PDB file of C-alpha atoms in Angstrom:
ATOM      1  CA  GLU D   1     118.443 312.474  51.572  1.00 50.00           C
ATOM      2  CA  ILE D   2     115.797 310.593  54.014  1.00 50.00           C
ATOM      3  CA  TYR D   3     112.121 311.243  54.355  1.00 50.00           C
ATOM      4  CA  ASN D   4     109.912 309.297  56.598  1.00 51.00           C
ATOM      5  CA  SER D   5     106.495 310.060  56.428  1.00 49.00           C
ATOM      6  CA  SER D   6     103.081 308.640  57.550  1.00 47.00           C
ATOM      7  CA  LEU D   7     100.853 310.823  55.854  1.00 48.00           C
ATOM      8  CA  SER D   8     101.246 313.052  52.966  1.00 59.00           C
ATOM      9  CA  GLU D   9     102.431 310.597  50.935  1.00 68.00           C
ATOM     10  CA  TYR D  10     101.803 311.637  47.059  1.00 65.00           C
ATOM     11  CA  GLY D  11     102.470 314.925  47.943  1.00 73.00           C
ATOM     12  CA  VAL D  12     106.328 313.910  49.909  1.00 80.00           C
ATOM     13  CA  MET D  13     107.131 310.960  47.029  1.00 84.00           C
ATOM     14  CA  GLY D  14     106.496 313.460  44.305  1.00 86.00           C
ATOM     15  CA  PHE D  15     108.878 315.647  45.950  1.00 86.00           C
ATOM     16  CA  GLU D  16     111.606 313.233  47.374  1.00 89.00           C
ATOM     17  CA  TYR D  17     111.322 311.816  43.302  1.00 91.00           C
ATOM     18  CA  GLY D  18     111.673 315.021  41.843  1.00 91.00           C
ATOM     19  CA  TYR D  19     115.266 315.450  44.367  1.00 91.00           C
ATOM     20  CA  ALA D  20     116.222 312.317  42.692  1.00 94.00           C
ATOM     21  CA  LEU D  21     116.217 313.272  39.292  1.00 94.00           C
ATOM     22  CA  ALA D  22     117.232 317.435  39.722  1.00 93.00           C
ATOM     23  CA  SER D  23     120.466 315.585  41.867  1.00 94.00           C
ATOM     24  CA  PRO D  24     121.037 312.088  40.579  1.00 94.00           C
ATOM     25  CA  LYS D  25     124.360 311.185  42.395  1.00 93.00           C
ATOM     26  CA  THR D  26     122.534 311.846  45.843  1.00 94.00           C
ATOM     27  CA  LEU D  27     121.076 308.190  47.294  1.00 95.00           C
ATOM     28  CA  THR D  28     117.670 309.623  48.053  1.00 94.00           C
ATOM     29  CA  ILE D  29     115.813 307.525  49.958  1.00 93.00           C
ATOM     30  CA  TRP D  30     111.507 307.568  51.022  1.00 91.00           C
ATOM     31  CA  GLU D  31     110.692 305.534  53.458  1.00 88.00           C
ATOM     32  CA  ALA D  32     107.392 305.101  55.141  1.00 85.00           C
ATOM     33  CA  GLN D  33     107.017 303.887  59.004  1.00 80.00           C
ATOM     34  CA  PHE D  34     104.788 300.751  57.100  1.00 76.00           C
ATOM     35  CA  GLY D  35     105.017 299.215  53.735  1.00 71.00           C
ATOM     36  CA  ASP D  36     101.218 299.247  53.333  1.00 70.00           C
ATOM     37  CA  PHE D  37     101.550 303.359  53.748  1.00 75.00           C
ATOM     38  CA  SER D  38     103.141 303.455  50.206  1.00 81.00           C
ATOM     39  CA  ASN D  39      98.968 303.112  48.758  1.00 81.00           C
ATOM     40  CA  GLY D  40      98.538 307.473  49.389  1.00 80.00           C
ATOM     41  CA  ALA D  41     101.775 307.446  46.665  1.00 85.00           C
ATOM     42  CA  GLN D  42     100.394 304.913  44.373  1.00 88.00           C
ATOM     43  CA  ILE D  43      99.574 307.417  41.517  1.00 89.00           C
ATOM     44  CA  MET D  44     102.904 309.109  42.107  1.00 91.00           C
ATOM     45  CA  ILE D  45     104.763 305.054  41.588  1.00 93.00           C
ATOM     46  CA  ASP D  46     102.145 303.920  39.488  1.00 94.00           C
ATOM     47  CA  GLN D  47     102.801 307.562  36.227  1.00 94.00           C
ATOM     48  CA  PHE D  48     105.988 308.138  37.313  1.00 95.00           C
ATOM     49  CA  ILE D  49     108.616 305.640  38.783  1.00 95.00           C
ATOM     50  CA  SER D  50     107.820 302.880  37.384  1.00 96.00           C
ATOM     51  CA  CYS D  51     107.731 304.498  33.181  1.00 97.00           C
ATOM     52  CA  ALA D  52     108.615 307.914  33.422  1.00 96.00           C
ATOM     53  CA  GLU D  53     112.049 305.986  31.655  1.00 96.00           C
ATOM     54  CA  ASP D  54     110.000 304.787  29.297  1.00 96.00           C
ATOM     55  CA  LYS D  55     107.363 307.040  28.666  1.00 96.00           C
ATOM     56  CA  TRP D  56     110.050 310.096  28.595  1.00 96.00           C
ATOM     57  CA  LYS D  57     113.537 308.674  29.185  1.00 95.00           C
ATOM     58  CA  VAL D  58     113.496 310.645  31.692  1.00 95.00           C
ATOM     59  CA  GLN D  59     116.058 307.892  34.526  1.00 95.00           C
ATOM     60  CA  SER D  60     115.321 308.017  38.460  1.00 96.00           C
ATOM     61  CA  GLY D  61     117.376 307.120  41.698  1.00 96.00           C
ATOM     62  CA  LEU D  62     115.160 306.836  44.340  1.00 96.00           C
ATOM     63  CA  VAL D  63     115.243 304.221  46.662  1.00 97.00           C
ATOM     64  CA  MET D  64     111.828 303.586  48.796  1.00 95.00           C
ATOM     65  CA  PHE D  65     111.806 301.778  52.137  1.00 94.00           C
ATOM     66  CA  LEU D  66     108.989 300.056  52.760  1.00 93.00           C
ATOM     67  CA  PRO D  67     109.073 297.842  55.894  1.00 91.00           C
ATOM     68  CA  HIS D  68     107.128 294.446  54.968  1.00 92.00           C
ATOM     69  CA  GLY D  69     106.717 291.162  57.021  1.00 91.00           C
ATOM     70  CA  TYR D  70     103.994 289.523  59.064  1.00 91.00           C
ATOM     71  CA  GLU D  71     104.964 290.039  62.148  1.00 89.00           C
ATOM     72  CA  GLY D  72     101.629 290.202  63.755  1.00 85.00           C
ATOM     73  CA  GLN D  73     101.190 293.805  63.448  1.00 85.00           C
ATOM     74  CA  GLY D  74      97.920 293.763  61.671  1.00 84.00           C
ATOM     75  CA  ALA D  75      96.716 293.833  58.194  1.00 83.00           C
ATOM     76  CA  GLU D  76      97.964 297.644  57.882  1.00 81.00           C
ATOM     77  CA  HIS D  77     101.197 296.896  58.699  1.00 86.00           C
ATOM     78  CA  SER D  78     102.251 293.518  57.477  1.00 90.00           C
ATOM     79  CA  SER D  79     102.187 293.795  53.524  1.00 92.00           C
ATOM     80  CA  ALA D  80     103.863 297.139  51.466  1.00 93.00           C
ATOM     81  CA  ARG D  81     101.896 294.831  48.350  1.00 94.00           C
ATOM     82  CA  ILE D  82     104.917 293.461  46.738  1.00 96.00           C
ATOM     83  CA  GLU D  83     102.711 291.886  44.354  1.00 96.00           C
ATOM     84  CA  ARG D  84     101.469 295.674  42.794  1.00 95.00           C
ATOM     85  CA  PHE D  85     105.370 296.494  42.495  1.00 96.00           C
ATOM     86  CA  LEU D  86     105.713 293.548  40.852  1.00 98.00           C
ATOM     87  CA  GLN D  87     102.718 294.095  38.410  1.00 97.00           C
ATOM     88  CA  LEU D  88     104.544 297.185  37.237  1.00 97.00           C
ATOM     89  CA  CYS D  89     108.047 295.884  36.334  1.00 97.00           C
ATOM     90  CA  ALA D  90     108.698 294.907  32.531  1.00 97.00           C
ATOM     91  CA  GLN D  91     111.604 295.712  30.546  1.00 96.00           C
ATOM     92  CA  TYR D  92     114.235 296.092  33.619  1.00 97.00           C
ATOM     93  CA  ASN D  93     112.451 299.302  34.862  1.00 97.00           C
ATOM     94  CA  MET D  94     112.996 299.022  38.505  1.00 97.00           C
ATOM     95  CA  GLN D  95     114.818 296.343  41.250  1.00 98.00           C
ATOM     96  CA  ILE D  96     112.699 295.264  44.312  1.00 98.00           C
ATOM     97  CA  VAL D  97     114.655 293.564  47.310  1.00 98.00           C
ATOM     98  CA  ASN D  98     114.481 291.916  50.109  1.00 98.00           C
ATOM     99  CA  CYS D  99     117.221 291.265  51.805  1.00 97.00           C
ATOM    100  CA  THR D 100     117.894 289.084  54.630  1.00 97.00           C
ATOM    101  CA  THR D 101     121.750 290.156  55.395  1.00 97.00           C
ATOM    102  CA  PRO D 102     123.085 293.584  56.557  1.00 97.00           C
ATOM    103  CA  ALA D 103     125.967 293.514  54.468  1.00 98.00           C
ATOM    104  CA  ASN D 104     123.379 292.695  50.728  1.00 98.00           C
ATOM    105  CA  PHE D 105     121.406 295.670  51.654  1.00 97.00           C
ATOM    106  CA  PHE D 106     124.277 297.702  52.265  1.00 97.00           C
ATOM    107  CA  HIS D 107     125.902 296.994  48.762  1.00 98.00           C
ATOM    108  CA  VAL D 108     122.310 297.127  47.275  1.00 98.00           C
ATOM    109  CA  LEU D 109     122.181 300.709  48.410  1.00 97.00           C
ATOM    110  CA  ARG D 110     125.803 300.841  47.486  1.00 97.00           C
ATOM    111  CA  ARG D 111     125.293 299.581  43.875  1.00 97.00           C
ATOM    112  CA  GLN D 112     122.944 302.471  43.262  1.00 96.00           C
ATOM    113  CA  LEU D 113     125.315 304.861  43.336  1.00 94.00           C
ATOM    114  CA  LYS D 114     128.390 303.017  41.576  1.00 95.00           C
ATOM    115  CA  ARG D 115     126.194 302.163  38.746  1.00 94.00           C
ATOM    116  CA  LYS D 116     126.341 304.572  35.688  1.00 94.00           C
ATOM    117  CA  TYR D 117     122.687 304.635  34.957  1.00 95.00           C
ATOM    118  CA  ARG D 118     119.788 305.016  37.493  1.00 96.00           C
ATOM    119  CA  LYS D 119     116.522 302.984  38.454  1.00 97.00           C
ATOM    120  CA  PRO D 120     114.324 303.312  41.116  1.00 98.00           C
ATOM    121  CA  LEU D 121     114.794 300.810  44.058  1.00 98.00           C
ATOM    122  CA  ILE D 122     112.052 299.036  46.429  1.00 97.00           C
ATOM    123  CA  VAL D 123     113.547 297.736  49.590  1.00 97.00           C
ATOM    124  CA  MET D 124     111.480 295.634  51.703  1.00 95.00           C
ATOM    125  CA  THR D 125     112.402 295.749  54.684  1.00 93.00           C
ATOM    126  CA  PRO D 126     111.288 293.548  57.662  1.00 90.00           C
ATOM    127  CA  LYS D 127     111.683 295.188  61.304  1.00 89.00           C
ATOM    128  CA  SER D 128     112.199 291.934  63.130  1.00 92.00           C
ATOM    129  CA  LEU D 129     115.309 291.328  61.062  1.00 93.00           C
ATOM    130  CA  LEU D 130     116.564 294.679  62.731  1.00 91.00           C
ATOM    131  CA  ARG D 131     117.476 292.815  66.551  1.00 91.00           C
ATOM    132  CA  HIS D 132     116.787 289.696  64.823  1.00 94.00           C
ATOM    133  CA  PRO D 133     120.376 287.304  66.639  1.00 94.00           C
ATOM    134  CA  LYS D 134     120.835 285.915  63.092  1.00 95.00           C
ATOM    135  CA  CYS D 135     120.889 288.757  60.770  1.00 96.00           C
ATOM    136  CA  ILE D 136     124.498 289.457  61.120  1.00 96.00           C
ATOM    137  CA  SER D 137     127.397 290.524  58.771  1.00 97.00           C
ATOM    138  CA  THR D 138     130.753 289.883  59.439  1.00 96.00           C
ATOM    139  CA  MET D 139     133.122 293.557  58.632  1.00 96.00           C
ATOM    140  CA  ASP D 140     134.802 291.123  55.691  1.00 97.00           C
ATOM    141  CA  GLU D 141     131.216 290.447  54.281  1.00 97.00           C
ATOM    142  CA  LEU D 142     130.592 294.128  54.375  1.00 96.00           C
ATOM    143  CA  SER D 143     133.748 295.391  53.454  1.00 96.00           C
ATOM    144  CA  ASN D 144     134.558 293.147  50.053  1.00 96.00           C
ATOM    145  CA  GLY D 145     131.577 291.633  49.538  1.00 95.00           C
ATOM    146  CA  THR D 146     128.765 292.069  46.495  1.00 96.00           C
ATOM    147  CA  PHE D 147     124.761 292.152  46.045  1.00 98.00           C
ATOM    148  CA  MET D 148     124.300 288.774  46.099  1.00 98.00           C
ATOM    149  CA  ASP D 149     120.719 289.248  44.326  1.00 98.00           C
ATOM    150  CA  THR D 150     119.873 285.133  44.970  1.00 98.00           C
ATOM    151  CA  ILE D 151     122.066 283.179  48.217  1.00 98.00           C
ATOM    152  CA  ASP D 152     122.163 279.667  47.766  1.00 98.00           C
ATOM    153  CA  ASP D 153     122.048 277.190  50.992  1.00 97.00           C
ATOM    154  CA  THR D 154     125.665 276.224  52.268  1.00 93.00           C
ATOM    155  CA  TYR D 155     124.757 274.568  55.504  1.00 93.00           C
ATOM    156  CA  ILE D 156     123.229 271.327  52.756  1.00 94.00           C
ATOM    157  CA  ASN D 157     124.919 268.678  51.285  1.00 95.00           C
ATOM    158  CA  SER D 158     123.049 268.902  47.564  1.00 95.00           C
ATOM    159  CA  LYS D 159     123.172 264.987  47.741  1.00 94.00           C
ATOM    160  CA  ASP D 160     120.915 264.718  50.137  1.00 95.00           C
ATOM    161  CA  VAL D 161     118.087 267.394  49.295  1.00 96.00           C
ATOM    162  CA  LYS D 162     114.759 265.844  48.370  1.00 96.00           C
ATOM    163  CA  ARG D 163     112.977 269.316  48.621  1.00 97.00           C
ATOM    164  CA  ILE D 164     114.106 273.236  47.293  1.00 98.00           C
ATOM    165  CA  VAL D 165     112.566 275.610  48.452  1.00 98.00           C
ATOM    166  CA  LEU D 166     112.526 279.306  47.584  1.00 98.00           C
ATOM    167  CA  CYS D 167     111.761 282.181  49.489  1.00 98.00           C
ATOM    168  CA  SER D 168     112.378 286.234  50.069  1.00 97.00           C
ATOM    169  CA  GLY D 169     112.535 288.123  53.308  1.00 96.00           C
ATOM    170  CA  LYS D 170     112.537 287.185  57.186  1.00 96.00           C
ATOM    171  CA  ILE D 171     110.802 283.823  56.355  1.00 97.00           C
ATOM    172  CA  TYR D 172     113.501 282.591  55.831  1.00 98.00           C
ATOM    173  CA  TYR D 173     115.404 283.017  59.294  1.00 97.00           C
ATOM    174  CA  GLU D 174     111.878 280.850  60.705  1.00 97.00           C
ATOM    175  CA  LEU D 175     111.861 278.078  58.321  1.00 97.00           C
ATOM    176  CA  LEU D 176     116.289 277.688  58.668  1.00 97.00           C
ATOM    177  CA  GLU D 177     115.585 277.546  62.404  1.00 97.00           C
ATOM    178  CA  LYS D 178     112.788 275.130  62.175  1.00 96.00           C
ATOM    179  CA  ARG D 179     115.072 272.925  59.885  1.00 97.00           C
ATOM    180  CA  ASN D 180     117.297 273.251  62.850  1.00 96.00           C
ATOM    181  CA  GLN D 181     115.166 271.778  65.151  1.00 96.00           C
ATOM    182  CA  LEU D 182     114.528 268.982  63.153  1.00 96.00           C
ATOM    183  CA  ASN D 183     117.649 268.110  62.503  1.00 95.00           C
ATOM    184  CA  ASN D 184     116.457 268.044  58.548  1.00 95.00           C
ATOM    185  CA  GLN D 185     118.997 267.737  55.841  1.00 94.00           C
ATOM    186  CA  ASN D 186     116.520 267.324  53.291  1.00 95.00           C
ATOM    187  CA  VAL D 187     115.129 270.871  52.558  1.00 97.00           C
ATOM    188  CA  ALA D 188     117.405 273.588  50.597  1.00 97.00           C
ATOM    189  CA  ILE D 189     116.326 277.046  51.777  1.00 98.00           C
ATOM    190  CA  ILE D 190     116.574 279.644  48.144  1.00 98.00           C
ATOM    191  CA  ARG D 191     116.836 283.397  49.188  1.00 98.00           C
ATOM    192  CA  VAL D 192     115.767 284.833  46.381  1.00 98.00           C
ATOM    193  CA  GLU D 193     116.862 288.463  47.612  1.00 98.00           C
ATOM    194  CA  GLN D 194     116.341 290.467  44.561  1.00 98.00           C
ATOM    195  CA  LEU D 195     112.268 289.719  42.322  1.00 98.00           C
ATOM    196  CA  PHE D 196     112.979 291.464  39.821  1.00 98.00           C
ATOM    197  CA  PRO D 197     114.324 291.519  38.083  1.00 98.00           C
ATOM    198  CA  LEU D 198     114.756 287.789  38.712  1.00 98.00           C
ATOM    199  CA  ASN D 199     118.248 286.172  38.309  1.00 98.00           C
ATOM    200  CA  ILE D 200     116.832 282.946  36.434  1.00 97.00           C
ATOM    201  CA  ASP D 201     119.534 281.274  34.884  1.00 97.00           C
ATOM    202  CA  PHE D 202     121.450 281.226  39.013  1.00 98.00           C
ATOM    203  CA  ILE D 203     118.182 279.557  40.215  1.00 98.00           C
ATOM    204  CA  ASP D 204     117.745 277.096  36.948  1.00 97.00           C
ATOM    205  CA  LYS D 205     121.459 275.890  37.829  1.00 97.00           C
ATOM    206  CA  LEU D 206     120.872 275.593  41.591  1.00 97.00           C
ATOM    207  CA  TYR D 207     117.527 273.211  40.672  1.00 97.00           C
ATOM    208  CA  LYS D 208     120.202 271.325  38.423  1.00 97.00           C
ATOM    209  CA  LYS D 209     122.529 271.554  41.962  1.00 97.00           C
ATOM    210  CA  TYR D 210     119.656 270.257  43.769  1.00 97.00           C
ATOM    211  CA  ASN D 211     119.442 267.243  41.323  1.00 93.00           C
ATOM    212  CA  GLU D 212     115.638 268.352  39.834  1.00 94.00           C
ATOM    213  CA  ALA D 213     114.393 267.779  43.469  1.00 95.00           C
ATOM    214  CA  GLY D 214     110.627 269.482  44.283  1.00 96.00           C
ATOM    215  CA  ILE D 215     110.900 273.030  44.046  1.00 97.00           C
ATOM    216  CA  TYR D 216     108.533 274.983  46.465  1.00 98.00           C
ATOM    217  CA  TRP D 217     108.128 278.957  46.704  1.00 98.00           C
ATOM    218  CA  VAL D 218     106.972 279.815  49.696  1.00 98.00           C
ATOM    219  CA  GLN D 219     105.494 282.962  51.007  1.00 98.00           C
ATOM    220  CA  GLU D 220     103.921 285.143  54.149  1.00 96.00           C
ATOM    221  CA  GLU D 221     101.138 286.139  52.021  1.00 96.00           C
ATOM    222  CA  PRO D 222      97.834 284.983  51.544  1.00 96.00           C
ATOM    223  CA  GLU D 223      98.217 282.703  47.922  1.00 97.00           C
ATOM    224  CA  ASN D 224      96.359 285.714  45.824  1.00 97.00           C
ATOM    225  CA  MET D 225      99.239 288.332  47.141  1.00 97.00           C
ATOM    226  CA  GLY D 226     102.880 288.590  47.552  1.00 97.00           C
ATOM    227  CA  ALA D 227     105.715 287.226  44.898  1.00 98.00           C
ATOM    228  CA  TRP D 228     103.395 284.103  43.788  1.00 98.00           C
ATOM    229  CA  SER D 229     102.112 285.365  40.529  1.00 97.00           C
ATOM    230  CA  PHE D 230     104.450 286.534  39.355  1.00 98.00           C
ATOM    231  CA  ILE D 231     106.960 284.067  40.736  1.00 98.00           C
ATOM    232  CA  LEU D 232     104.677 280.891  39.062  1.00 98.00           C
ATOM    233  CA  PRO D 233     105.006 282.262  34.919  1.00 97.00           C
ATOM    234  CA  LYS D 234     109.108 282.701  35.384  1.00 97.00           C
ATOM    235  CA  LEU D 235     109.629 279.539  37.335  1.00 97.00           C
ATOM    236  CA  ARG D 236     106.635 277.605  35.383  1.00 96.00           C
ATOM    237  CA  LYS D 237     109.256 275.298  33.261  1.00 96.00           C
ATOM    238  CA  TYR D 238     110.100 273.529  36.914  1.00 96.00           C
ATOM    239  CA  ASN D 239     106.488 272.455  37.961  1.00 96.00           C
ATOM    240  CA  ILE D 240     106.690 275.229  41.264  1.00 97.00           C
ATOM    241  CA  GLN D 241     104.402 274.629  43.778  1.00 97.00           C
ATOM    242  CA  LEU D 242     102.986 277.365  46.518  1.00 98.00           C
ATOM    243  CA  ILE D 243     103.062 276.821  50.175  1.00 98.00           C
ATOM    244  CA  SER D 244     101.536 280.273  51.381  1.00 97.00           C
ATOM    245  CA  ARG D 245      98.695 281.266  53.503  1.00 95.00           C
ATOM    246  CA  GLU D 246      94.644 280.740  52.042  1.00 95.00           C
ATOM    247  CA  GLU D 247      93.168 283.293  49.746  1.00 96.00           C
ATOM    248  CA  SER D 248      91.712 286.498  51.707  1.00 94.00           C
ATOM    249  CA  ALA D 249      90.765 289.485  51.355  1.00 94.00           C
ATOM    250  CA  ALA D 250      92.783 291.492  53.769  1.00 91.00           C
ATOM    251  CA  THR D 251      96.908 291.156  53.634  1.00 90.00           C
ATOM    252  CA  ALA D 252      96.940 290.240  57.055  1.00 88.00           C
ATOM    253  CA  SER D 253      94.809 288.793  60.517  1.00 86.00           C
ATOM    254  CA  GLY D 254      93.659 291.720  62.619  1.00 85.00           C
ATOM    255  CA  SER D 255      94.791 288.666  65.761  1.00 87.00           C
ATOM    256  CA  THR D 256      98.429 288.630  66.741  1.00 87.00           C
ATOM    257  CA  LYS D 257      97.900 284.398  67.684  1.00 89.00           C
ATOM    258  CA  ASP D 258      95.750 284.041  64.730  1.00 90.00           C
ATOM    259  CA  SER D 259      98.427 285.437  62.941  1.00 89.00           C
ATOM    260  CA  GLN D 260     101.400 283.861  64.567  1.00 91.00           C
ATOM    261  CA  GLN D 261      99.146 280.045  64.155  1.00 93.00           C
ATOM    262  CA  LYS D 262      98.357 280.742  59.601  1.00 93.00           C
ATOM    263  CA  GLN D 263     102.455 281.694  60.228  1.00 94.00           C
ATOM    264  CA  GLN D 264     103.197 278.076  62.138  1.00 95.00           C
ATOM    265  CA  LEU D 265     100.991 276.468  59.309  1.00 96.00           C
ATOM    266  CA  ILE D 266     103.772 277.732  56.459  1.00 97.00           C
ATOM    267  CA  ILE D 267     106.160 276.331  58.196  1.00 96.00           C
ATOM    268  CA  ASP D 268     105.313 273.115  59.863  1.00 96.00           C
ATOM    269  CA  LYS D 269     103.711 272.235  56.098  1.00 96.00           C
ATOM    270  CA  VAL D 270     106.711 273.040  54.568  1.00 97.00           C
ATOM    271  CA  PHE D 271     109.157 269.581  56.485  1.00 95.00           C
ATOM    272  CA  HIS D 272     105.398 267.687  56.135  1.00 90.00           C
ATOM    273  CA  ASN D 273     105.734 264.576  53.766  1.00 78.00           C
ATOM    274  CA  ILE D 274     108.870 264.689  52.092  1.00 73.00           C
ATOM    275  CA  LYS D 275     109.489 261.975  50.260  1.00 61.00           C
TER     276      LYS D 275
END
């Protein structure tokens, strides 16, 4: 059961939340036309979806699809406000993912019903990945694979790595394209597909695998937004650093050209001055 809405978000999400409670074996999905449209349902998210299990011991398997990605469509259509959802996360109350492959997207939805318990699932869904030529999966990955909360870099020799990059979502493909253009063998790009719960143990293994090279969190969002405020305290022990847009009052620029320039600055900085 899927509902797509840009209006009356509060009431519609309330209906979908109730439907998910009444029919826990049904995959109930609320999809926003753009991620920012969830703002109108913020009260429902704050008071029910994020905390109902803690307050009333009621489990919900509601899924939210929130288009998210800096694709030059303006401030209102760039950000689903990942930071707001991460601020609501604790005690394994929700799952927040930003998948980069069709297989991982499929398996996280399959997991939603296969599990014997229910948790809300918030899915960031970059629209550009619907048509990206590298965003593909094999039939074997779909039929025999499983959900991967963190994806290692399989294209690079760990002995050559001088910089570890953690990222989430569509920016991975932009970083990969830039690395291929430069024929760079020193930057490992790790995809954090599930932001919460964050698999810190696996990240620790990767950090050791890459000889404890300098580690960076790279995000499209401004410094005061996105996952950075959540990632920093979780991975502070690695002396993790940030590459992002500068702090901003708006989620994104209203100018497509300005947005592209800021995005390119992020990409270039990842591969600059590697020692």
